[in-house]
mmCIF file with all atom_site columns, N, CA and C in Angstrom:
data_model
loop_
_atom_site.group_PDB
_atom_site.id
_atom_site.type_symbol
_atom_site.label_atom_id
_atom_site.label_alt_id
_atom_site.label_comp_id
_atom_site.label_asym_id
_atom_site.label_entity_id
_atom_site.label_seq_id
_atom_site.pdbx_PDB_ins_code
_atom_site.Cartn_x
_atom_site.Cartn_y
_atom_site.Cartn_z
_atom_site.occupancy
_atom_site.B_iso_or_equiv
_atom_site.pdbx_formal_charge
_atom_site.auth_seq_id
_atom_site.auth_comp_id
_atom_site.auth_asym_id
_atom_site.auth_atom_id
_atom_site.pdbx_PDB_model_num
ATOM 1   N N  . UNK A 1 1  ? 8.313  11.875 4.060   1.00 88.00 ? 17 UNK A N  1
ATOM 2   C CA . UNK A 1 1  ? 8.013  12.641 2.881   1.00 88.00 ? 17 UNK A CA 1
ATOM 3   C C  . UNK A 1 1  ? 7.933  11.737 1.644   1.00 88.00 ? 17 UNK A C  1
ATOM 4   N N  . UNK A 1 2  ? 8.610  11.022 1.511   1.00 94.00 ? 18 UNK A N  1
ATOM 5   C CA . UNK A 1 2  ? 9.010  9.754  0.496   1.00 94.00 ? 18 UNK A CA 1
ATOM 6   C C  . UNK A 1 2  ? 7.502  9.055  0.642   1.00 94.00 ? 18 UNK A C  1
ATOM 7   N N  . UNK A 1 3  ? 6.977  8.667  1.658   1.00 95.00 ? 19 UNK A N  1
ATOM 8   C CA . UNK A 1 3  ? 5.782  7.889  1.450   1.00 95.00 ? 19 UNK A CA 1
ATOM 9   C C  . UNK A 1 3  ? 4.442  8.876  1.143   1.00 95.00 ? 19 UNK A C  1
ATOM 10  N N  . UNK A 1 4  ? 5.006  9.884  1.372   1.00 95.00 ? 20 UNK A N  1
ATOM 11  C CA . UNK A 1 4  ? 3.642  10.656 1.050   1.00 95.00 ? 20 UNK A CA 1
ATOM 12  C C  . UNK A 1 4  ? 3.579  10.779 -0.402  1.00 95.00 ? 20 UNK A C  1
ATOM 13  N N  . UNK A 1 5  ? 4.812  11.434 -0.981  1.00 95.00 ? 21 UNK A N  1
ATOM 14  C CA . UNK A 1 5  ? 4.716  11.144 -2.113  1.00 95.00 ? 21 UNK A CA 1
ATOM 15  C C  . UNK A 1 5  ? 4.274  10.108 -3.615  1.00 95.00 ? 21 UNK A C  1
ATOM 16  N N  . UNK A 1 6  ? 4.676  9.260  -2.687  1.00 96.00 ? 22 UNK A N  1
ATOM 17  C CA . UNK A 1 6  ? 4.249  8.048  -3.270  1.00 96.00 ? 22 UNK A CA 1
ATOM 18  C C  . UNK A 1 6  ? 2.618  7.762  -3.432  1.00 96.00 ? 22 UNK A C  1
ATOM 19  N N  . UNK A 1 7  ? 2.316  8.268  -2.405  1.00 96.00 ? 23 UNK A N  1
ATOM 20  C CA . UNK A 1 7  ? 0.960  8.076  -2.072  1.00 96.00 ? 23 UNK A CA 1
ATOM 21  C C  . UNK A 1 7  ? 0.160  9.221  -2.848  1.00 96.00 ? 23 UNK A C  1
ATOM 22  N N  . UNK A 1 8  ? 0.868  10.338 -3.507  1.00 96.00 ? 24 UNK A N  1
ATOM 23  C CA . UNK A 1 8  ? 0.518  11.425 -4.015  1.00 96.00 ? 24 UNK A CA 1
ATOM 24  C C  . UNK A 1 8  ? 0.041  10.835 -5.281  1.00 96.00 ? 24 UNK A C  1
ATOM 25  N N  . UNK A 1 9  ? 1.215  10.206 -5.807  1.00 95.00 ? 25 UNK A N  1
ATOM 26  C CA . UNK A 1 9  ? 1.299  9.756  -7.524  1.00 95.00 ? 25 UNK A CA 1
ATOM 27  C C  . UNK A 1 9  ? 0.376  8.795  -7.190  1.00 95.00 ? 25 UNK A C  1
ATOM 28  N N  . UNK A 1 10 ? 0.420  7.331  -6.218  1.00 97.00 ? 26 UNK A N  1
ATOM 29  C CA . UNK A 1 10 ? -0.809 6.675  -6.398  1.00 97.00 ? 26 UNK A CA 1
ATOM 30  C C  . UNK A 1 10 ? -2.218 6.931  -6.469  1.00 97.00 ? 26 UNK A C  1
ATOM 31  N N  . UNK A 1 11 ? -2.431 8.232  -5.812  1.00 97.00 ? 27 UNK A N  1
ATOM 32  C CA . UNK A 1 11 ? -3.736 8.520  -5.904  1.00 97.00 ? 27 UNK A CA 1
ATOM 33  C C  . UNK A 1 11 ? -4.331 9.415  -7.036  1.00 97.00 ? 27 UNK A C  1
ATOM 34  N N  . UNK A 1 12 ? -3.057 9.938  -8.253  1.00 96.00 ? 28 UNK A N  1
ATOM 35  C CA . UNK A 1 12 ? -3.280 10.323 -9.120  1.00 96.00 ? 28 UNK A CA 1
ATOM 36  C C  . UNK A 1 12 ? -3.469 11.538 -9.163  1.00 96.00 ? 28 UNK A C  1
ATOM 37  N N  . UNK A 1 13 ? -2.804 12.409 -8.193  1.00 95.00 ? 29 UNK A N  1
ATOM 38  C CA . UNK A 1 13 ? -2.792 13.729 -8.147  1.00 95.00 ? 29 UNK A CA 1
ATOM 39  C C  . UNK A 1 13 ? -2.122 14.624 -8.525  1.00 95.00 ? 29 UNK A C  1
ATOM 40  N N  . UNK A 1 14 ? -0.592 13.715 -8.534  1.00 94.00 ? 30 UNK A N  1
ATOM 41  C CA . UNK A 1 14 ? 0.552  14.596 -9.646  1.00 94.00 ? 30 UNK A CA 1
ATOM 42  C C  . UNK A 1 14 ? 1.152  13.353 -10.028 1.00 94.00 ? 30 UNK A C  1
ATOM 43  N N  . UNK A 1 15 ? 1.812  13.522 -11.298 1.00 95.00 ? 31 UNK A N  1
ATOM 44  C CA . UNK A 1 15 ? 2.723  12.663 -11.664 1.00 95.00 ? 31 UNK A CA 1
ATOM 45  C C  . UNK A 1 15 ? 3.818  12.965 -11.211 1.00 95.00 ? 31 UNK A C  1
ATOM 46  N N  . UNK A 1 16 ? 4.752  11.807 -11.856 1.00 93.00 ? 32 UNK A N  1
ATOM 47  C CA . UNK A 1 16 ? 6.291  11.885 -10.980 1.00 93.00 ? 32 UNK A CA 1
ATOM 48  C C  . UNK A 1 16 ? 6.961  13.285 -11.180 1.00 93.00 ? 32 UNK A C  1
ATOM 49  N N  . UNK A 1 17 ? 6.927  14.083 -12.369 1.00 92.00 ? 33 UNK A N  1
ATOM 50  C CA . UNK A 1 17 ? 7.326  15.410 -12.689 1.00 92.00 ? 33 UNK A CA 1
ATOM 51  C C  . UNK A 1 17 ? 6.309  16.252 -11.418 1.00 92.00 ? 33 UNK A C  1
ATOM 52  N N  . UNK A 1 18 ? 5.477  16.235 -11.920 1.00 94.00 ? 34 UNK A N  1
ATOM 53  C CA . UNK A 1 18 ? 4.780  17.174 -10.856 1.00 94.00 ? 34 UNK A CA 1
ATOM 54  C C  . UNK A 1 18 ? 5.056  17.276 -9.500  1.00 94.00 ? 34 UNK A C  1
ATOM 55  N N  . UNK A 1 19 ? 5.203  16.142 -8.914  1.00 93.00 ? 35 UNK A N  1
ATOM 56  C CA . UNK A 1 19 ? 5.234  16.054 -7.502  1.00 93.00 ? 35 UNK A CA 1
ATOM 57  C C  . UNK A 1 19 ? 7.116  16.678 -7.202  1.00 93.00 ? 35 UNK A C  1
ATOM 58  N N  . UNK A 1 20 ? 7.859  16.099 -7.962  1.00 88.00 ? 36 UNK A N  1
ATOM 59  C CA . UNK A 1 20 ? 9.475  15.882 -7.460  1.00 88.00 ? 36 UNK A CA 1
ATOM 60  C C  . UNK A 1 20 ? 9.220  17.824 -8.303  1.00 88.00 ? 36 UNK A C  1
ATOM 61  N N  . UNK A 1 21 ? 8.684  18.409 -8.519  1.00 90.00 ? 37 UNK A N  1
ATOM 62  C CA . UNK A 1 21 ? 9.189  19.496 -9.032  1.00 90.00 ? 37 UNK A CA 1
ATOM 63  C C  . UNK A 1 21 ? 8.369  20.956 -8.163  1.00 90.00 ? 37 UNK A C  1
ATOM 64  N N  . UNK A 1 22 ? 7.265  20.151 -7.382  1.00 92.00 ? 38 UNK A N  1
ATOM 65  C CA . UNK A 1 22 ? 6.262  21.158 -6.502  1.00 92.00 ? 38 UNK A CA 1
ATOM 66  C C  . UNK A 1 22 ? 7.200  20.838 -5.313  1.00 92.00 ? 38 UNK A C  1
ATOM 67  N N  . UNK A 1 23 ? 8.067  19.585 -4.900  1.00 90.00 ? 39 UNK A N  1
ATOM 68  C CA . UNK A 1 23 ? 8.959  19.778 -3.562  1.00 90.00 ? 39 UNK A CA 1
ATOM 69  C C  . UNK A 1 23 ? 10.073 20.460 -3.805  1.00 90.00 ? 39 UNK A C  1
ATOM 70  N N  . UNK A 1 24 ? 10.772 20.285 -4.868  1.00 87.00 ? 40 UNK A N  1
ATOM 71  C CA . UNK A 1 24 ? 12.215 20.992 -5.508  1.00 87.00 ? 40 UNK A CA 1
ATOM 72  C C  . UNK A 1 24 ? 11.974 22.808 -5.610  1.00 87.00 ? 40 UNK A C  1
ATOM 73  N N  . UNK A 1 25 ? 10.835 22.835 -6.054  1.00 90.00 ? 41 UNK A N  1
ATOM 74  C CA . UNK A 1 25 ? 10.678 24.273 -6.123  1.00 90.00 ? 41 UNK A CA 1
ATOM 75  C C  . UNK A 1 25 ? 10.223 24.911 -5.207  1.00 90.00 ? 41 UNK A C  1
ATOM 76  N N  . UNK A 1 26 ? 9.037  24.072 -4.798  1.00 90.00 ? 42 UNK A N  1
ATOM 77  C CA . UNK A 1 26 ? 8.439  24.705 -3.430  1.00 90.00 ? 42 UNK A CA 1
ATOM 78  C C  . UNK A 1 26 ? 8.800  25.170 -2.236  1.00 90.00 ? 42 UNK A C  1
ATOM 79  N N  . UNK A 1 27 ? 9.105  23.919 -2.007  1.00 90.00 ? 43 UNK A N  1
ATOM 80  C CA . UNK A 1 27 ? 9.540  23.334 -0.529  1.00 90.00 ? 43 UNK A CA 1
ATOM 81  C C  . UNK A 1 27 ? 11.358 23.286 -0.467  1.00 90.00 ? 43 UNK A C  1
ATOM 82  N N  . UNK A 1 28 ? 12.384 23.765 -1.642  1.00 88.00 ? 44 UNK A N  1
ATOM 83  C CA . UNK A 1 28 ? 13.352 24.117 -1.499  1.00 88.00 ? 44 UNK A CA 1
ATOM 84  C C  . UNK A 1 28 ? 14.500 23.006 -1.107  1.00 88.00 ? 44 UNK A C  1
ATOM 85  N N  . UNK A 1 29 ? 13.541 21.717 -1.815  1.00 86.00 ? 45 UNK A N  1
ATOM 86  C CA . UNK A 1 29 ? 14.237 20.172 -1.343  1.00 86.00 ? 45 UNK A CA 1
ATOM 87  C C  . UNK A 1 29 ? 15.295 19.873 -2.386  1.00 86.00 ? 45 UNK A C  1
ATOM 88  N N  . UNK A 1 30 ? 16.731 19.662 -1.724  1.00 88.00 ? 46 UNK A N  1
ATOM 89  C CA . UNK A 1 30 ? 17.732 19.892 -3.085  1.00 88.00 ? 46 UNK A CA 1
ATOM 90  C C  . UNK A 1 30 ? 17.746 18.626 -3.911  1.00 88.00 ? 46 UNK A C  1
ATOM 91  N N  . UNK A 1 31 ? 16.967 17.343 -3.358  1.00 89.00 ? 47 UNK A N  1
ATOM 92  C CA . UNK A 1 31 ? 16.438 16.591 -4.282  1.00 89.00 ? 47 UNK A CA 1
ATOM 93  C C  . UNK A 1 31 ? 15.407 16.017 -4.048  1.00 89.00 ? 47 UNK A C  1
ATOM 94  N N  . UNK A 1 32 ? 14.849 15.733 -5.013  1.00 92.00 ? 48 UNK A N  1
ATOM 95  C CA . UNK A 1 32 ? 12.873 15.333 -5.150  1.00 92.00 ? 48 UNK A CA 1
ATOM 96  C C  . UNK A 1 32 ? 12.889 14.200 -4.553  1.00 92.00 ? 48 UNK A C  1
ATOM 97  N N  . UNK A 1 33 ? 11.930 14.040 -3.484  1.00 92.00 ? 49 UNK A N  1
ATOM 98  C CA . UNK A 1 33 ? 11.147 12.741 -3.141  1.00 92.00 ? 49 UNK A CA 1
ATOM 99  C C  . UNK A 1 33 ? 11.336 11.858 -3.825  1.00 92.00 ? 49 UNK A C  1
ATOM 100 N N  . UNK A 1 34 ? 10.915 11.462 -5.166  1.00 93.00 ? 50 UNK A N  1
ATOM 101 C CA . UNK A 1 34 ? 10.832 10.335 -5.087  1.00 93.00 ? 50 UNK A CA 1
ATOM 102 C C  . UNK A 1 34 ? 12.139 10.386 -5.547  1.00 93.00 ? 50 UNK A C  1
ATOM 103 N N  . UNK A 1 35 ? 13.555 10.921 -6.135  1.00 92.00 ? 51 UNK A N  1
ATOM 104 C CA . UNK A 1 35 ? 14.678 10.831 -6.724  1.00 92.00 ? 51 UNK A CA 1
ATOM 105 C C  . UNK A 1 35 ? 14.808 10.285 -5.700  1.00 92.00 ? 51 UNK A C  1
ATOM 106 N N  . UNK A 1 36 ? 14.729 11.074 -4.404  1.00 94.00 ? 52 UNK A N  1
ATOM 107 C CA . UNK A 1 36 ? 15.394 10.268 -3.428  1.00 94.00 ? 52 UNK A CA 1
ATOM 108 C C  . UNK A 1 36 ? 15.422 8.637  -2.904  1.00 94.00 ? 52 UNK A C  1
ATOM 109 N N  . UNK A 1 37 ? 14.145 8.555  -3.104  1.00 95.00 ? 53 UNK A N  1
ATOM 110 C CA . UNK A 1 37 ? 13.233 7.387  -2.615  1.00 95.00 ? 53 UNK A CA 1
ATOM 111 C C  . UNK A 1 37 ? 14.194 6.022  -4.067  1.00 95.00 ? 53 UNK A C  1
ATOM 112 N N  . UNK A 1 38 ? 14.087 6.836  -4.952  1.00 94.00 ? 54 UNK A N  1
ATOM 113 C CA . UNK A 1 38 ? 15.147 5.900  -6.154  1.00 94.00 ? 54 UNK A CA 1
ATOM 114 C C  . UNK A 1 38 ? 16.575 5.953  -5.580  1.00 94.00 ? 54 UNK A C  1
ATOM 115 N N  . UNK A 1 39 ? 17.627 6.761  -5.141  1.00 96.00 ? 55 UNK A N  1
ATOM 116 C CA . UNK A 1 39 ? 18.284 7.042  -4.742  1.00 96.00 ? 55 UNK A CA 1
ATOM 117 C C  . UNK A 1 39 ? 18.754 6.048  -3.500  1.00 96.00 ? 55 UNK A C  1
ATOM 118 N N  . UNK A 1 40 ? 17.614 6.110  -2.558  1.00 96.00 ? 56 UNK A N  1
ATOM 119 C CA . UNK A 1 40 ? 17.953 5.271  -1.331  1.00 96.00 ? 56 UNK A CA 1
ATOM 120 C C  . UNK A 1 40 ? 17.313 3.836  -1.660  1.00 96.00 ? 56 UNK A C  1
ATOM 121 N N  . UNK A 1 41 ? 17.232 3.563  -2.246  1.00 97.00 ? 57 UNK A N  1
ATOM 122 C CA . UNK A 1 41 ? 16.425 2.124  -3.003  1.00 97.00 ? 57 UNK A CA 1
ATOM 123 C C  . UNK A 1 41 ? 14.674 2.045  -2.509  1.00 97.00 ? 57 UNK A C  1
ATOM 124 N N  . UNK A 1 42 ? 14.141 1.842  -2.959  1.00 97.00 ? 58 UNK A N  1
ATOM 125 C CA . UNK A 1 42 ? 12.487 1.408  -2.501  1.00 97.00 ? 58 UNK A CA 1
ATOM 126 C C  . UNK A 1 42 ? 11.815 0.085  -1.296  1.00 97.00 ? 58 UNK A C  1
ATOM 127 N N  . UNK A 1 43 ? 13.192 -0.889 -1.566  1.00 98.00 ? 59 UNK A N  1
ATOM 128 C CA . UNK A 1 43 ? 12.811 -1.705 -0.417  1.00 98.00 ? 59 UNK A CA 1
ATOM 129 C C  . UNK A 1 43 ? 13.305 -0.991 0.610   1.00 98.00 ? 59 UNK A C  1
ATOM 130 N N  . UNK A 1 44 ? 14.021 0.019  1.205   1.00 98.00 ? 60 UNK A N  1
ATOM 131 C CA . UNK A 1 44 ? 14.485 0.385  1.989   1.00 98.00 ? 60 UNK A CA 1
ATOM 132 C C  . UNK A 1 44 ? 13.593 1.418  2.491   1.00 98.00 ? 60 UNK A C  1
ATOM 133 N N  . UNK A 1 45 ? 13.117 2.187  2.028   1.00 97.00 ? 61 UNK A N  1
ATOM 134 C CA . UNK A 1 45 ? 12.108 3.169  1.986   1.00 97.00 ? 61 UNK A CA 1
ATOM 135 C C  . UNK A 1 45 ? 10.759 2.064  2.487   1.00 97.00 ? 61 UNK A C  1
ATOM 136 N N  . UNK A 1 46 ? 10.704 0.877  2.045   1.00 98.00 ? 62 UNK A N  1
ATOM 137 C CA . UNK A 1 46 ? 9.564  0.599  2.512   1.00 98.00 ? 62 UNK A CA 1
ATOM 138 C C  . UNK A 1 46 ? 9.805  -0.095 4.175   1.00 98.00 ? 62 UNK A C  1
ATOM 139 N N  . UNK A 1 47 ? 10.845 -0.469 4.062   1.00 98.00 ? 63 UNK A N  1
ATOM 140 C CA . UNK A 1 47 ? 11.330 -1.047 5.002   1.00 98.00 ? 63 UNK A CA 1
ATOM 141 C C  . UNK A 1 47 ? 11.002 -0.210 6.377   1.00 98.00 ? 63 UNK A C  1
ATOM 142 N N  . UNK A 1 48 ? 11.861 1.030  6.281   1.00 96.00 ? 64 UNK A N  1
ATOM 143 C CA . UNK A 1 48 ? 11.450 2.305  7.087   1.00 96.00 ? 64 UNK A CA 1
ATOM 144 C C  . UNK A 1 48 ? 10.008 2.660  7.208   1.00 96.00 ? 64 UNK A C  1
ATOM 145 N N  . UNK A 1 49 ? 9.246  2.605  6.330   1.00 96.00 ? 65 UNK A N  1
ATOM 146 C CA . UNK A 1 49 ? 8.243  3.344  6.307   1.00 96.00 ? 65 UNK A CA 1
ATOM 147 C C  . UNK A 1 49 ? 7.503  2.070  7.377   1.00 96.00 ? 65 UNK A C  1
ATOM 148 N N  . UNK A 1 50 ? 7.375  0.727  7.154   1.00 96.00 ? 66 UNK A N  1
ATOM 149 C CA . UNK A 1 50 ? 6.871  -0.554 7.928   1.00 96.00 ? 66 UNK A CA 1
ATOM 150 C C  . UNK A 1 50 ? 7.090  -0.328 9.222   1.00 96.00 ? 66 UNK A C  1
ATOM 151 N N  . UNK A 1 51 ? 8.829  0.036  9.717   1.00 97.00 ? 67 UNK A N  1
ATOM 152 C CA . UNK A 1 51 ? 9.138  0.118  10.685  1.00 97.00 ? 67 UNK A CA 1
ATOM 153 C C  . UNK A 1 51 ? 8.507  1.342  11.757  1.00 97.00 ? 67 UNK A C  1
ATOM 154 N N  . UNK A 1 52 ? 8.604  2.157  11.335  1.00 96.00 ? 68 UNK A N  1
ATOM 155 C CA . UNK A 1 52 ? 7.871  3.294  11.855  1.00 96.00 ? 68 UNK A CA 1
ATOM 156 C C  . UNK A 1 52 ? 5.985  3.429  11.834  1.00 96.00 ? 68 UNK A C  1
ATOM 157 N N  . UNK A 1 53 ? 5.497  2.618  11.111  1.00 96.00 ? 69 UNK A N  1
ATOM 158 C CA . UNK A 1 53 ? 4.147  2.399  10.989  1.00 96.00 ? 69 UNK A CA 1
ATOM 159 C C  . UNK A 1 53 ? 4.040  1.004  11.917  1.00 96.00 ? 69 UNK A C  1
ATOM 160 N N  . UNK A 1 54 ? 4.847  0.106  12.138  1.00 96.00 ? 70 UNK A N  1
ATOM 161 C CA . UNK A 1 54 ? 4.513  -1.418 13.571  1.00 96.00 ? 70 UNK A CA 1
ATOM 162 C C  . UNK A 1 54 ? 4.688  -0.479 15.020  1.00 96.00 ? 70 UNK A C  1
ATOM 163 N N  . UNK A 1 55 ? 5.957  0.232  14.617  1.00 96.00 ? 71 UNK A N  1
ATOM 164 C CA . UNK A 1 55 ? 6.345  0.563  16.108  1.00 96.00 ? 71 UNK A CA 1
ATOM 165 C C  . UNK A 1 55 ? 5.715  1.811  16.690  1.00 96.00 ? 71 UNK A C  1
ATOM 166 N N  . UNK A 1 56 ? 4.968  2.458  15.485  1.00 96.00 ? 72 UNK A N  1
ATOM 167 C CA . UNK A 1 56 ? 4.329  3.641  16.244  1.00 96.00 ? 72 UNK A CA 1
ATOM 168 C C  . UNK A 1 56 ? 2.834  3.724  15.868  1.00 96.00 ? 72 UNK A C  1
ATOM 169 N N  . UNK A 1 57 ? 3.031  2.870  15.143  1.00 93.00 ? 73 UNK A N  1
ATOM 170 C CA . UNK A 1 57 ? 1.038  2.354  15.512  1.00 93.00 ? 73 UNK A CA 1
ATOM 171 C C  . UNK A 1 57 ? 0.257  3.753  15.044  1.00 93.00 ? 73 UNK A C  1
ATOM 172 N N  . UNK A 1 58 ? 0.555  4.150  14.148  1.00 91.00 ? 74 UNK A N  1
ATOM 173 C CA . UNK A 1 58 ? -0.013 5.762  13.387  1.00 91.00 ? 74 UNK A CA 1
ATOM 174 C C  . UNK A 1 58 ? -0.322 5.021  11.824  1.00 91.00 ? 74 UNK A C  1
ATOM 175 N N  . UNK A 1 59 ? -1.327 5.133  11.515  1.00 90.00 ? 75 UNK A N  1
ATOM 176 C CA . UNK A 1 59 ? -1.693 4.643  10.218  1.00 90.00 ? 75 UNK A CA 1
ATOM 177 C C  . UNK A 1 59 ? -1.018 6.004  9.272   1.00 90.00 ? 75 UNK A C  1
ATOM 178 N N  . UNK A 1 60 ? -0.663 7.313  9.830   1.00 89.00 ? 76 UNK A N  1
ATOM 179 C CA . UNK A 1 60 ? -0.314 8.134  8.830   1.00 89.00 ? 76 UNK A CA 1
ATOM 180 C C  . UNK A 1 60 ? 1.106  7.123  8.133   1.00 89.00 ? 76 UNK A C  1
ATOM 181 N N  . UNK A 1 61 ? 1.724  6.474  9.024   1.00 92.00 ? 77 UNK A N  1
ATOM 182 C CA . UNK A 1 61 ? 2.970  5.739  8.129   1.00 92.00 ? 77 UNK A CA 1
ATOM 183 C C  . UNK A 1 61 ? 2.762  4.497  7.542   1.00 92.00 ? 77 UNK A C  1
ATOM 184 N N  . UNK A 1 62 ? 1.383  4.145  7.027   1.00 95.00 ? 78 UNK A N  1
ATOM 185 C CA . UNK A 1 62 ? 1.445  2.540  6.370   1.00 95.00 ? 78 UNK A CA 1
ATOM 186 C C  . UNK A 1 62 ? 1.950  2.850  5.180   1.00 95.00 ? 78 UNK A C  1
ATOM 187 N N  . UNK A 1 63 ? 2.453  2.048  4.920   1.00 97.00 ? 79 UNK A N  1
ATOM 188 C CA . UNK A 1 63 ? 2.980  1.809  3.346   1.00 97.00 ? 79 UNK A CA 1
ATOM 189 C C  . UNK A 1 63 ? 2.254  2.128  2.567   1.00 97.00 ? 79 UNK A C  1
ATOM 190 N N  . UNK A 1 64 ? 2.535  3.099  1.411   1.00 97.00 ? 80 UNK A N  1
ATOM 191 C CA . UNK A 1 64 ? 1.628  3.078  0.358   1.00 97.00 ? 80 UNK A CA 1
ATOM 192 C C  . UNK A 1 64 ? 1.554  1.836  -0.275  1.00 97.00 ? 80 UNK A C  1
ATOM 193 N N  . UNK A 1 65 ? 0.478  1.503  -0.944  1.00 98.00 ? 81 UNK A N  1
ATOM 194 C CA . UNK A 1 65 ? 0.298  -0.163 -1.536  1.00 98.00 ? 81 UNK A CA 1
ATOM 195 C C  . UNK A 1 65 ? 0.686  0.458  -3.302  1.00 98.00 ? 81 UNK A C  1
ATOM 196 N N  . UNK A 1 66 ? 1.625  1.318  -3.234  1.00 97.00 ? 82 UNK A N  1
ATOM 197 C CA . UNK A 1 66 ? 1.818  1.563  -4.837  1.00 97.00 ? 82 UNK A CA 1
ATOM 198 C C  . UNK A 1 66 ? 3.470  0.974  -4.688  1.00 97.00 ? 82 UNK A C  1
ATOM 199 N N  . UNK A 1 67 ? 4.115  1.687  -3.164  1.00 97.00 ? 83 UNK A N  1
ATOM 200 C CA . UNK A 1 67 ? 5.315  1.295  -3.305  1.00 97.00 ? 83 UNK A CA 1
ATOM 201 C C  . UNK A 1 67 ? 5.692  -0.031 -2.711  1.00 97.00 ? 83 UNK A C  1
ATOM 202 N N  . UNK A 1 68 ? 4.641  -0.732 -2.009  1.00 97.00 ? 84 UNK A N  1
ATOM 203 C CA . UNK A 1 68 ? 4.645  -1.660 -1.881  1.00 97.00 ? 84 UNK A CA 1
ATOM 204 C C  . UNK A 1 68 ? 4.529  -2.952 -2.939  1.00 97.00 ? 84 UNK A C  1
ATOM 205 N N  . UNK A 1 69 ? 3.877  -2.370 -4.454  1.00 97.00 ? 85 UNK A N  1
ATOM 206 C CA . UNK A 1 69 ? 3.390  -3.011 -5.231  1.00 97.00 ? 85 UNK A CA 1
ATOM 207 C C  . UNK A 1 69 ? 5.007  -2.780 -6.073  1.00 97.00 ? 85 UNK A C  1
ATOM 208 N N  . UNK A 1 70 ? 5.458  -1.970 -5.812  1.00 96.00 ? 86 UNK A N  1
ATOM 209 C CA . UNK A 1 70 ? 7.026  -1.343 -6.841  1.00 96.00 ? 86 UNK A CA 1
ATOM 210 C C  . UNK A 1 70 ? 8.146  -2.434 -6.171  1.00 96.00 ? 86 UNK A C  1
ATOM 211 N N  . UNK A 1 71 ? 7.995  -2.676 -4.899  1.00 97.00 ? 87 UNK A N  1
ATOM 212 C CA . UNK A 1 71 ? 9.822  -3.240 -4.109  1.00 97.00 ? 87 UNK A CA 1
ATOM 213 C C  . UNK A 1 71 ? 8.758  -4.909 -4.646  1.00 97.00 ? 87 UNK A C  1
ATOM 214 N N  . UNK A 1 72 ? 7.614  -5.492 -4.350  1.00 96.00 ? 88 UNK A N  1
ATOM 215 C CA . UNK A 1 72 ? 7.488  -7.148 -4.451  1.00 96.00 ? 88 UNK A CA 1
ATOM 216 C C  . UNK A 1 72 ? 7.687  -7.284 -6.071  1.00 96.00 ? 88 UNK A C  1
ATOM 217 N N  . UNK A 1 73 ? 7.030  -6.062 -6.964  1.00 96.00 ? 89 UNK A N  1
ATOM 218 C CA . UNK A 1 73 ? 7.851  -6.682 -8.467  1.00 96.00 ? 89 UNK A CA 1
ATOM 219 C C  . UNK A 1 73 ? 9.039  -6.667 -8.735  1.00 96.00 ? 89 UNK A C  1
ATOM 220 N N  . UNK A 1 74 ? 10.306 -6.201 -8.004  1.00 86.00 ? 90 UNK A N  1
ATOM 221 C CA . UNK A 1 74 ? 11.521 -6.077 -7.941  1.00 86.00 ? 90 UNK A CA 1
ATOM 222 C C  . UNK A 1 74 ? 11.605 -4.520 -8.913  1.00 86.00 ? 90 UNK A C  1
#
C-alpha cells in the first residue's frame, strides 16, 4: 500500500493530504500510508518493496523512482 501511494503522489494525482486522507477516511486505515511509510522509515519501505519485487518477479512491486529518489537523498 505504501508503494502505491507513493506512486500516487509521484504521478501527481493526489498530494500527500489527499492521498493519507482518501485511505484514513476511506479505506478506514488508522494511519495514512505514507505516515506510515515516515513512521517505518523509507529505506526500509524501499528495502521491502525491492525485496518482494527480485523475489517475486511482479513489476506491480518495483520501487517507485520517487521513493527511491527520497531514501538516496537521505
Amino acid at each position: 500500500m505504501i508503494n502505491e501511494a507513493v506512486y500516487t503522489l509521484y504521478e501527481g494525482v493526489g498530494s500527500v493530504e489527499s492521498i493519507d486522507t482518501a485511505m484514513r477516511l476511506g479505506a478506514n486505515h488508522p494511519m495514512d500510508p505514507l505516515q506510515l511509510a515516515d513512521f517505518i522509515g523509507l529505506d526500509v519501505c524501499l528495502a521491502v518493496t525491492q525485496i518482494l519485487h527480485d523475489g517475486l518477479a511482479d513489476s506491480k512491486y518495483r520501487p517507485c523512482p520517487l521513493l527511491v529518489k527520497y531514501v538516496e537523498a537521505g
